[in-house]
Amino acid sequence: MRREFSFSNISFKDLKYLGAKKIRENKVFESWFNTNIEISKIDLEFLQKINLKYGENKTDFFRQSSEDTIKVKFISPILEQICFYNDKQNISDFYHEKLYYLGNKFILNGFCDFYVARGEFTPEEPYFFIQEFKKSNGSDPEPQLLAEMIAGLEISNFSRIKGAFIIGSIWNFVILDKIDKDSYNYYISENFDSTKMKDLEKIYKNLLYVKQEILNNSDNILKQQGL
């Protein structure tokens, strides 16, 4: 009998039932984090502006502001500046969008804060997740992100999928690998503190890498399909 899990209520104990195992290994992030992608002058000016406004020496903003305020004033502008949307390749980003996965052993279902997927207006194949825009004193978003990534990986029939979770000003990036049926390894990166300009630049580069990887993979799929 299948067990059903809601993303918003999933726990670390539930992750074990889903077959997710945490691996403490940082080398897996090397090709992602050591990219030679350069930040454009326009993007750098944007990051400097948002950092001066809400970042450097502004930790009270993350500690005292509501979740929605942090999302609208700091996180969403960064994601919009990255601009995952690409109409030619039918790629878009989605906020608070439903996701449902029906497997042999379990059902995963609920709403995701943010994910990038194939589909212009309706998500079809998920590629990348960010969860969840929590305040510094909020609950741990790690189990929820991993459940969403498992669902996305299975729906898209990938062997690897990437994501990130945010607690206050701290970003952690995540890689999930499918090892076997209902068996997954996942890796959590070091902390990136978005109140620090150097870390903010690294966060931005990491997101640019994901964007380029998604577009490259999509382009390869379209070529295989003769489109």
Short mmCIF file of C-alpha atoms in Angstrom, two decimals:
data_model
loop_
_atom_site.label_atom_id
_atom_site.label_comp_id
_atom_site.label_asym_id
_atom_site.label_seq_id
_atom_site.Cartn_x
_atom_site.Cartn_y
_atom_site.Cartn_z
CA MET A 1 0.00 0.00 0.00
CA ARG A 2 1.35 3.38 -1.01
CA ARG A 3 2.00 6.03 1.62
CA GLU A 4 1.14 9.62 0.74
CA PHE A 5 3.26 12.55 1.85
CA SER A 6 2.54 16.26 1.69
CA PHE A 7 5.59 18.41 0.99
CA SER A 8 4.70 20.87 3.75
CA ASN A 9 4.61 18.15 6.44
CA ILE A 10 7.50 15.91 5.42
CA SER A 11 10.18 15.11 8.03
CA PHE A 12 13.73 13.77 8.06
CA LYS A 13 12.29 10.44 9.21
CA ASP A 14 10.02 10.40 6.15
CA LEU A 15 13.04 11.00 3.90
CA LYS A 16 14.46 7.66 5.03
CA TYR A 17 11.22 5.95 3.98
CA LEU A 18 11.50 7.64 0.58
CA GLY A 19 14.98 6.13 0.25
CA ALA A 20 16.97 9.37 0.53
CA LYS A 21 20.43 9.14 2.11
CA LYS A 22 22.59 12.16 2.93
CA ILE A 23 26.20 11.93 1.74
CA ARG A 24 28.78 14.29 3.23
CA GLU A 25 30.96 15.02 0.23
CA ASN A 26 31.80 18.46 -1.19
CA LYS A 27 33.70 17.35 -4.31
CA VAL A 28 30.40 16.69 -6.08
CA PHE A 29 29.87 20.47 -6.25
CA GLU A 30 33.23 21.31 -7.86
CA SER A 31 32.09 21.44 -11.50
CA TRP A 32 29.06 23.51 -10.46
CA PHE A 33 30.74 26.02 -8.15
CA ASN A 34 34.04 26.39 -10.02
CA THR A 35 32.40 27.53 -13.22
CA ASN A 36 34.06 30.16 -15.40
CA ILE A 37 30.73 31.95 -15.89
CA GLU A 38 31.19 35.72 -15.58
CA ILE A 39 28.66 38.13 -14.13
CA SER A 40 27.80 40.92 -16.58
CA LYS A 41 28.31 44.57 -15.63
CA ILE A 42 24.54 45.09 -15.50
CA ASP A 43 24.05 42.09 -13.22
CA LEU A 44 26.92 43.13 -10.98
CA GLU A 45 25.43 46.59 -10.57
CA PHE A 46 22.10 44.97 -9.70
CA LEU A 47 23.73 42.77 -7.04
CA GLN A 48 25.62 45.72 -5.56
CA LYS A 49 22.40 47.70 -5.34
CA ILE A 50 20.38 44.95 -3.68
CA ASN A 51 23.27 44.15 -1.34
CA LEU A 52 23.56 47.74 -0.15
CA LYS A 53 19.81 47.91 0.31
CA TYR A 54 19.17 44.63 2.16
CA GLY A 55 22.44 42.75 2.44
CA GLU A 56 25.66 43.99 3.97
CA ASN A 57 25.29 44.76 7.67
CA LYS A 58 21.51 44.36 7.34
CA THR A 59 21.01 41.07 9.19
CA ASP A 60 18.02 42.53 11.02
CA PHE A 61 16.16 42.55 7.71
CA PHE A 62 16.31 38.74 7.55
CA ARG A 63 15.71 38.26 11.25
CA GLN A 64 12.74 40.56 11.67
CA SER A 65 11.00 40.72 8.28
CA SER A 66 8.15 38.39 7.34
CA GLU A 67 8.68 35.48 4.97
CA ASP A 68 6.72 37.22 2.21
CA THR A 69 8.72 40.45 2.64
CA ILE A 70 12.03 38.59 2.25
CA LYS A 71 10.63 36.75 -0.76
CA VAL A 72 9.31 39.83 -2.59
CA LYS A 73 12.07 42.30 -1.75
CA PHE A 74 15.18 40.13 -1.89
CA ILE A 75 14.78 36.60 -3.28
CA SER A 76 12.35 37.15 -6.15
CA PRO A 77 14.28 40.10 -7.67
CA ILE A 78 17.38 37.90 -7.85
CA LEU A 79 15.48 35.07 -9.55
CA GLU A 80 13.84 37.50 -11.96
CA GLN A 81 17.24 39.00 -12.80
CA ILE A 82 18.51 35.50 -13.63
CA CYS A 83 15.45 35.10 -15.88
CA PHE A 84 14.92 31.36 -16.30
CA TYR A 85 12.09 32.01 -18.78
CA ASN A 86 12.85 31.04 -22.38
CA ASP A 87 9.88 30.87 -24.75
CA LYS A 88 11.88 29.36 -27.63
CA GLN A 89 12.80 26.33 -25.55
CA ASN A 90 9.52 26.26 -23.64
CA ILE A 91 11.20 26.78 -20.25
CA SER A 92 9.72 28.82 -17.43
CA ASP A 93 9.86 29.39 -13.69
CA PHE A 94 6.85 28.87 -11.43
CA TYR A 95 5.99 30.22 -7.98
CA HIS A 96 3.78 28.37 -5.49
CA GLU A 97 2.88 25.76 -8.11
CA LYS A 98 1.41 22.35 -7.40
CA LEU A 99 3.45 19.18 -7.96
CA TYR A 100 2.18 15.59 -7.82
CA TYR A 101 4.07 12.32 -8.16
CA LEU A 102 2.51 8.85 -8.01
CA GLY A 103 5.08 6.10 -7.45
CA ASN A 104 4.86 2.41 -6.63
CA LYS A 105 5.82 2.94 -2.99
CA PHE A 106 4.69 6.49 -2.22
CA ILE A 107 2.79 9.56 -3.40
CA LEU A 108 4.32 13.04 -3.12
CA ASN A 109 2.14 16.04 -3.44
CA GLY A 110 1.78 19.71 -2.53
CA PHE A 111 2.85 23.19 -3.52
CA CYS A 112 6.44 24.24 -4.25
CA ASP A 113 7.75 27.72 -3.51
CA PHE A 114 9.69 27.92 -6.78
CA TYR A 115 10.78 25.61 -9.55
CA VAL A 116 11.96 25.75 -13.15
CA ALA A 117 10.30 23.37 -15.59
CA ARG A 118 9.52 22.66 -19.19
CA GLY A 119 6.22 24.33 -20.01
CA GLU A 120 5.42 27.98 -20.68
CA PHE A 121 2.34 28.38 -18.49
CA THR A 122 1.85 24.90 -17.00
CA PRO A 123 4.87 23.00 -15.58
CA GLU A 124 5.54 19.62 -17.19
CA GLU A 125 9.09 18.40 -16.51
CA PRO A 126 10.78 19.97 -13.44
CA TYR A 127 14.48 20.87 -13.67
CA PHE A 128 15.44 22.88 -10.57
CA PHE A 129 13.86 23.71 -7.20
CA ILE A 130 14.29 26.39 -4.56
CA GLN A 131 12.66 25.82 -1.19
CA GLU A 132 11.83 27.58 0.97
CA PHE A 133 11.87 31.25 1.70
CA LYS A 134 11.97 30.83 5.47
CA LYS A 135 12.86 33.46 8.05
CA SER A 136 15.99 32.85 10.13
CA ASN A 137 13.84 31.43 12.93
CA GLY A 138 11.63 29.38 10.60
CA SER A 139 11.40 25.59 10.28
CA ASP A 140 13.97 23.54 8.38
CA PRO A 141 13.16 23.47 4.64
CA GLU A 142 15.62 20.65 3.82
CA PRO A 143 13.17 17.68 3.97
CA GLN A 144 10.56 19.55 1.94
CA LEU A 145 13.09 20.44 -0.75
CA LEU A 146 14.36 16.85 -0.98
CA ALA A 147 10.83 15.46 -1.34
CA GLU A 148 10.12 17.95 -4.13
CA MET A 149 13.39 17.06 -5.85
CA ILE A 150 12.60 13.33 -5.67
CA ALA A 151 9.21 14.00 -7.26
CA GLY A 152 10.76 16.24 -9.92
CA LEU A 153 13.52 13.75 -10.72
CA GLU A 154 11.02 10.90 -11.18
CA ILE A 155 8.58 12.98 -13.23
CA SER A 156 11.34 14.19 -15.56
CA ASN A 157 13.02 10.75 -15.62
CA PHE A 158 16.42 12.23 -14.68
CA SER A 159 19.26 10.55 -12.83
CA ARG A 160 20.32 13.83 -11.19
CA ILE A 161 18.54 17.03 -10.23
CA LYS A 162 19.66 20.23 -8.48
CA GLY A 163 18.06 22.56 -5.97
CA ALA A 164 18.63 25.03 -3.15
CA PHE A 165 17.08 25.94 0.16
CA ILE A 166 17.19 29.25 1.98
CA ILE A 167 16.99 30.00 5.69
CA GLY A 168 17.11 33.73 6.35
CA SER A 169 20.16 35.05 4.51
CA ILE A 170 21.81 31.62 4.16
CA TRP A 171 21.64 29.63 0.91
CA ASN A 172 22.56 25.96 0.60
CA PHE A 173 22.68 24.21 -2.76
CA VAL A 174 21.66 20.57 -3.13
CA ILE A 175 22.33 17.71 -5.56
CA LEU A 176 20.12 14.61 -5.65
CA ASP A 177 21.23 11.45 -7.47
CA LYS A 178 19.06 8.45 -8.24
CA ILE A 179 20.97 5.29 -7.26
CA ASP A 180 18.29 2.67 -7.85
CA LYS A 181 14.54 2.28 -7.64
CA ASP A 182 13.38 4.28 -4.59
CA SER A 183 17.01 4.88 -3.62
CA TYR A 184 18.65 8.31 -3.69
CA ASN A 185 21.81 10.02 -2.45
CA TYR A 186 21.79 13.73 -1.72
CA TYR A 187 24.49 16.28 -1.00
CA ILE A 188 24.25 19.63 0.81
CA SER A 189 26.71 22.41 0.00
CA GLU A 190 28.52 24.78 2.33
CA ASN A 191 26.67 27.92 3.47
CA PHE A 192 26.49 31.00 1.26
CA ASP A 193 25.60 34.15 3.21
CA SER A 194 23.74 36.57 0.94
CA THR A 195 24.51 39.52 3.26
CA LYS A 196 28.12 39.25 2.07
CA MET A 197 28.81 40.60 -1.41
CA LYS A 198 31.32 37.88 -2.36
CA ASP A 199 28.88 35.16 -1.34
CA LEU A 200 26.04 36.91 -3.14
CA GLU A 201 28.11 36.89 -6.32
CA LYS A 202 28.78 33.16 -5.85
CA ILE A 203 25.05 32.49 -5.33
CA TYR A 204 24.30 34.37 -8.53
CA LYS A 205 26.95 32.47 -10.50
CA ASN A 206 25.61 29.16 -9.22
CA LEU A 207 22.14 30.10 -10.44
CA LEU A 208 23.50 31.23 -13.82
CA TYR A 209 25.19 27.84 -14.16
CA VAL A 210 21.88 26.07 -13.50
CA LYS A 211 20.15 28.26 -16.08
CA GLN A 212 22.77 27.47 -18.73
CA GLU A 213 22.68 23.76 -17.90
CA ILE A 214 18.89 23.68 -18.26
CA LEU A 215 19.02 25.47 -21.62
CA ASN A 216 21.78 23.16 -22.90
CA ASN A 217 19.88 20.04 -21.86
CA SER A 218 16.68 21.36 -23.39
CA ASP A 219 18.50 22.21 -26.61
CA ASN A 220 19.89 18.66 -26.83
CA ILE A 221 16.42 17.20 -26.30
CA LEU A 222 14.96 19.41 -29.04
CA LYS A 223 17.75 18.34 -31.44
CA GLN A 224 17.06 14.67 -30.69
CA GLN A 225 13.41 15.29 -31.45
CA GLY A 226 14.36 17.03 -34.73
CA LEU A 227 12.81 20.33 -33.65
#
